[in-house]
Tab-separated table of C-alpha atoms in Angstrom:
chain	number	residue	atom	x	y	z
O	1	LEU	CA	18.179	-116.299	12.599
O	2	ALA	CA	19.875	-114.318	9.857
O	3	LYS	CA	23.582	-115.007	9.540
O	4	THR	CA	25.936	-112.180	8.661
O	5	THR	CA	29.189	-112.221	6.720
O	6	GLN	CA	31.766	-109.447	6.995
O	7	PRO	CA	35.380	-109.051	5.913
O	8	ILE	CA	37.737	-110.152	8.654
O	9	SER	CA	39.873	-107.036	8.420
O	10	MET	CA	40.319	-103.765	6.543
O	11	ASP	CA	43.063	-101.165	6.376
O	12	SER	CA	42.595	-97.462	5.807
O	13	TYR	CA	44.415	-94.173	6.214
O	14	GLU	CA	43.461	-91.172	8.254
O	15	GLY	CA	41.053	-88.832	6.497
O	16	GLN	CA	39.676	-91.477	4.168
O	17	GLU	CA	36.090	-92.644	3.992
O	18	VAL	CA	35.714	-96.293	5.000
O	19	ASN	CA	32.914	-98.545	3.816
O	20	ILE	CA	32.372	-101.893	5.521
O	21	THR	CA	29.905	-104.204	3.835
O	22	CYS	CA	27.901	-106.901	5.561
O	23	SER	CA	26.073	-109.696	3.787
O	24	HIS	CA	22.843	-111.070	5.263
O	25	ASN	CA	21.162	-113.056	2.516
O	26	ASN	CA	18.435	-114.624	4.652
O	27	ILE	CA	17.285	-111.491	6.437
O	28	ALA	CA	13.664	-111.699	7.561
O	29	THR	CA	10.924	-109.155	7.066
O	30	ASN	CA	10.984	-107.986	10.693
O	31	ASP	CA	14.762	-107.868	10.979
O	32	TYR	CA	16.697	-104.674	11.535
O	33	ILE	CA	20.379	-104.123	10.826
O	34	THR	CA	22.546	-102.799	13.622
O	35	TRP	CA	26.227	-101.932	13.815
O	36	TYR	CA	28.400	-101.862	16.931
O	37	GLN	CA	31.968	-100.725	17.495
O	38	GLN	CA	34.316	-102.321	19.998
O	39	PHE	CA	37.659	-101.039	21.228
O	40	PRO	CA	40.114	-103.345	23.029
O	41	SER	CA	39.220	-103.999	26.656
O	42	GLN	CA	35.836	-102.316	26.283
O	43	GLY	CA	32.294	-103.473	25.672
O	44	PRO	CA	30.716	-102.871	22.257
O	45	ARG	CA	29.138	-99.505	21.582
O	46	PHE	CA	26.087	-98.904	19.405
O	47	ILE	CA	26.787	-96.994	16.195
O	48	ILE	CA	23.696	-97.059	14.021
O	49	GLN	CA	20.611	-99.061	13.090
O	50	GLY	CA	18.381	-99.171	10.046
O	51	TYR	CA	15.678	-101.100	8.247
O	52	LYS	CA	15.914	-99.877	4.665
O	53	THR	CA	17.382	-97.159	2.426
O	54	LYS	CA	19.747	-94.815	4.242
O	55	VAL	CA	20.230	-93.801	7.841
O	56	THR	CA	22.669	-91.144	8.966
O	57	ASN	CA	23.726	-89.923	12.385
O	58	GLU	CA	26.593	-87.854	13.685
O	59	VAL	CA	28.961	-90.802	13.571
O	60	ALA	CA	28.175	-92.844	10.476
O	61	SER	CA	25.825	-93.650	7.623
O	62	LEU	CA	24.149	-96.943	6.903
O	63	PHE	CA	23.165	-97.849	3.364
O	64	ILE	CA	20.674	-100.657	2.803
O	65	PRO	CA	19.642	-101.632	-0.747
O	66	ALA	CA	16.074	-102.474	-1.630
O	67	ASP	CA	16.546	-106.247	-1.329
O	68	ARG	CA	18.114	-105.778	2.150
O	69	LYS	CA	20.463	-108.712	1.582
O	70	SER	CA	23.442	-106.555	2.398
O	71	SER	CA	24.269	-103.308	4.127
O	72	THR	CA	27.195	-100.907	4.170
O	73	LEU	CA	28.473	-98.958	7.121
O	74	SER	CA	30.164	-95.746	5.993
O	75	LEU	CA	32.591	-93.912	8.272
O	76	PRO	CA	33.525	-90.473	6.931
O	77	ARG	CA	37.096	-89.213	7.312
O	78	VAL	CA	38.361	-91.808	9.735
O	79	SER	CA	41.004	-91.053	12.333
O	80	LEU	CA	43.399	-93.275	14.259
O	81	SER	CA	40.827	-93.478	17.055
O	82	ASP	CA	38.430	-95.294	14.728
O	83	THR	CA	40.694	-98.353	14.835
O	84	ALA	CA	38.370	-100.968	16.308
O	85	VAL	CA	36.289	-104.034	15.534
O	86	TYR	CA	32.973	-103.341	13.833
O	87	TYR	CA	30.095	-105.799	14.163
O	88	CYS	CA	27.081	-106.123	11.904
O	89	LEU	CA	24.031	-107.642	13.579
O	90	VAL	CA	20.703	-108.626	12.113
O	91	GLY	CA	17.739	-109.372	14.298
O	92	ASP	CA	14.132	-108.790	15.152
O	93	ARG	CA	14.066	-105.518	17.019
O	94	LEU	CA	10.498	-106.072	18.038
O	95	ASN	CA	11.136	-109.591	19.368
O	96	PHE	CA	12.807	-108.839	22.641
O	97	ASN	CA	15.783	-107.319	20.920
O	98	LYS	CA	17.318	-110.578	19.759
O	99	PHE	CA	20.502	-109.732	17.958
O	100	TYR	CA	23.541	-111.947	17.619
O	101	PHE	CA	27.134	-110.854	17.062
O	102	GLY	CA	29.333	-112.364	14.345
O	103	SER	CA	33.117	-112.200	14.222
O	104	GLY	CA	33.254	-108.573	13.130
O	105	THR	CA	35.609	-106.571	10.921
O	106	LYS	CA	38.888	-105.345	12.362
O	107	LEU	CA	39.482	-101.861	10.969
O	108	ASN	CA	43.042	-100.631	11.155
O	109	VAL	CA	43.485	-96.923	10.483
O	110	LYS	CA	47.022	-95.892	9.619
O	111	PRO	CA	48.563	-92.431	9.859
H	1	GLU	CA	23.709	-91.032	33.432
H	2	ALA	CA	25.696	-93.848	35.015
H	3	GLY	CA	26.625	-96.723	32.746
H	4	VAL	CA	26.417	-100.452	33.243
H	5	ALA	CA	28.570	-101.477	36.183
H	6	GLN	CA	30.308	-104.832	36.464
H	7	SER	CA	32.519	-106.396	39.070
H	8	PRO	CA	35.056	-107.706	39.436
H	9	ARG	CA	37.004	-106.454	36.435
H	10	TYR	CA	39.457	-109.338	36.558
H	11	LYS	CA	39.353	-112.795	38.083
H	12	ILE	CA	41.806	-115.668	38.041
H	13	ILE	CA	40.684	-119.070	39.306
H	14	GLU	CA	41.726	-122.667	38.976
H	15	LYS	CA	39.670	-125.145	37.044
H	16	ARG	CA	36.851	-126.766	38.983
H	17	GLN	CA	36.524	-123.706	41.213
H	18	SER	CA	33.424	-121.552	41.168
H	19	VAL	CA	33.133	-117.864	40.329
H	20	ALA	CA	30.423	-115.218	40.280
H	21	PHE	CA	30.080	-111.996	38.349
H	22	TRP	CA	27.841	-109.088	39.240
H	23	CYS	CA	26.116	-106.585	36.988
H	24	ASN	CA	24.182	-103.424	37.751
H	25	PRO	CA	22.350	-102.180	34.654
H	26	ILE	CA	21.434	-98.635	33.792
H	27	SER	CA	18.562	-97.453	35.954
H	28	GLY	CA	15.191	-98.149	34.369
H	29	HIS	CA	16.480	-100.640	31.822
H	30	ALA	CA	14.154	-103.610	31.754
H	31	THR	CA	16.282	-105.898	29.613
H	32	LEU	CA	19.598	-107.331	30.760
H	33	TYR	CA	22.009	-109.498	28.795
H	34	TRP	CA	25.044	-111.596	29.642
H	35	TYR	CA	27.565	-112.287	26.906
H	36	GLN	CA	30.702	-114.384	26.741
H	37	GLN	CA	33.468	-113.068	24.522
H	38	ILE	CA	36.381	-115.367	23.810
H	39	LEU	CA	39.537	-113.704	22.550
H	40	GLY	CA	39.278	-112.934	18.835
H	41	GLN	CA	35.561	-113.682	18.622
H	42	GLY	CA	32.389	-111.647	18.798
H	43	PRO	CA	30.266	-111.630	21.946
H	44	LYS	CA	28.076	-114.705	22.361
H	45	LEU	CA	24.734	-114.207	24.072
H	46	LEU	CA	24.424	-116.451	27.132
H	47	ILE	CA	21.183	-115.262	28.658
H	48	GLN	CA	18.687	-112.442	28.289
H	49	PHE	CA	16.338	-111.218	30.995
H	50	GLN	CA	13.243	-109.124	30.648
H	51	ASN	CA	12.692	-107.743	34.136
H	52	ASN	CA	12.839	-110.893	36.324
H	53	GLY	CA	12.053	-113.372	33.584
H	54	VAL	CA	14.351	-115.225	31.218
H	55	VAL	CA	13.705	-114.438	27.549
H	56	ASP	CA	16.495	-116.479	26.021
H	57	ASP	CA	18.981	-118.857	27.616
H	58	SER	CA	19.417	-121.209	24.683
H	59	GLN	CA	23.215	-120.775	24.611
H	60	LEU	CA	23.790	-120.970	28.339
H	61	PRO	CA	25.638	-124.154	29.398
H	62	LYS	CA	23.148	-124.939	32.104
H	63	ASP	CA	25.163	-127.766	33.620
H	64	ARG	CA	27.707	-125.272	34.905
H	65	PHE	CA	26.379	-121.759	34.312
H	66	SER	CA	23.527	-120.098	36.149
H	67	ALA	CA	22.197	-116.577	36.262
H	68	GLU	CA	19.598	-114.713	38.200
H	69	ARG	CA	18.114	-111.283	38.230
H	70	LEU	CA	16.345	-110.747	41.477
H	71	LYS	CA	13.931	-107.827	41.736
H	72	GLY	CA	14.495	-107.034	38.081
H	73	VAL	CA	17.587	-104.933	38.673
H	74	ASP	CA	21.019	-106.402	39.478
H	75	SER	CA	22.093	-109.703	38.056
H	76	THR	CA	24.607	-112.387	38.953
H	77	LEU	CA	26.204	-114.903	36.605
H	78	LYS	CA	27.815	-117.954	38.194
H	79	ILE	CA	30.071	-120.659	36.859
H	80	GLN	CA	30.443	-123.853	38.853
H	81	PRO	CA	32.702	-125.684	38.238
H	82	ALA	CA	34.850	-123.666	35.862
H	83	LYS	CA	36.679	-125.229	32.928
H	84	LEU	CA	39.706	-123.963	31.040
H	85	GLU	CA	37.519	-123.095	28.042
H	86	ASP	CA	35.528	-120.665	30.193
H	87	SER	CA	38.421	-118.216	30.025
H	88	ALA	CA	36.860	-115.185	28.381
H	89	VAL	CA	35.483	-111.720	28.988
H	90	TYR	CA	31.980	-111.735	30.400
H	91	LEU	CA	29.995	-108.727	29.292
H	92	CYS	CA	26.792	-107.423	30.758
H	93	ALA	CA	24.518	-105.150	28.751
H	94	SER	CA	21.150	-103.527	29.286
H	95	SER	CA	18.544	-101.871	27.137
H	96	LEU	CA	15.551	-99.728	27.901
H	97	VAL	CA	12.246	-101.355	27.010
H	98	ALA	CA	12.334	-104.622	25.064
H	99	LEU	CA	9.774	-103.751	22.438
H	100	ASP	CA	10.923	-101.123	19.978
H	101	SER	CA	14.237	-100.527	21.721
H	102	TYR	CA	17.390	-101.234	19.925
H	103	GLU	CA	20.452	-99.932	21.667
H	104	GLN	CA	22.258	-102.158	24.114
H	105	TYR	CA	24.588	-100.463	26.575
H	106	PHE	CA	27.547	-102.578	27.569
H	107	GLY	CA	29.577	-102.630	30.730
H	108	PRO	CA	33.391	-102.893	30.762
H	109	GLY	CA	33.301	-106.645	31.248
H	110	THR	CA	34.956	-109.102	33.605
H	111	ARG	CA	38.027	-110.867	32.290
H	112	LEU	CA	38.108	-114.440	33.615
H	113	THR	CA	41.211	-116.570	33.427
H	114	VAL	CA	40.867	-120.238	34.349
H	115	THR	CA	44.166	-122.015	35.021
């Protein structure tokens, strides 16, 4: 089971691009990288998932280098409503969806 | 599309009492998960069902926690007897088909306070 390491917290200002990096040195060949967002008093919400290179959707981009030992979630032009905890998960998507949450990164967006 | 439903939203009990949580996943979702989230921590997977069967319950404290998913739809998580350290938010999530599915949809959770 690949363990992930993320910064505990980050601060940003509205309109800035935010990059949150996750380290997963022992990622396995079949493992995918998934990011979730969680607001207070709510369940986590899926943001993005990738295996290698770059994945982009309407919310974020995910950059994964060739060695896959780390990944970076990029949030373009954040707003106050992006203040949340962001979790990086690594797991075998094809093995009954086994992903495990770490402690996450608390992103605080300031006006 | 209706989301994952959970009830109750809040529960306060005394230690050594029992409590049950209910979850109704999104229609058609074969996989159902129960998580425990202690304040300030990430969700911890307690048990994962694939239809009626248990896929993973390695982190479920089986001496006091039990869960079932009858008919492959709704699920119930029970704690008996509760301890102070069980105070947490219990999250239910579901996903479509286990193989090659990746997005888990979470319910609002049940906040349990054990006094």
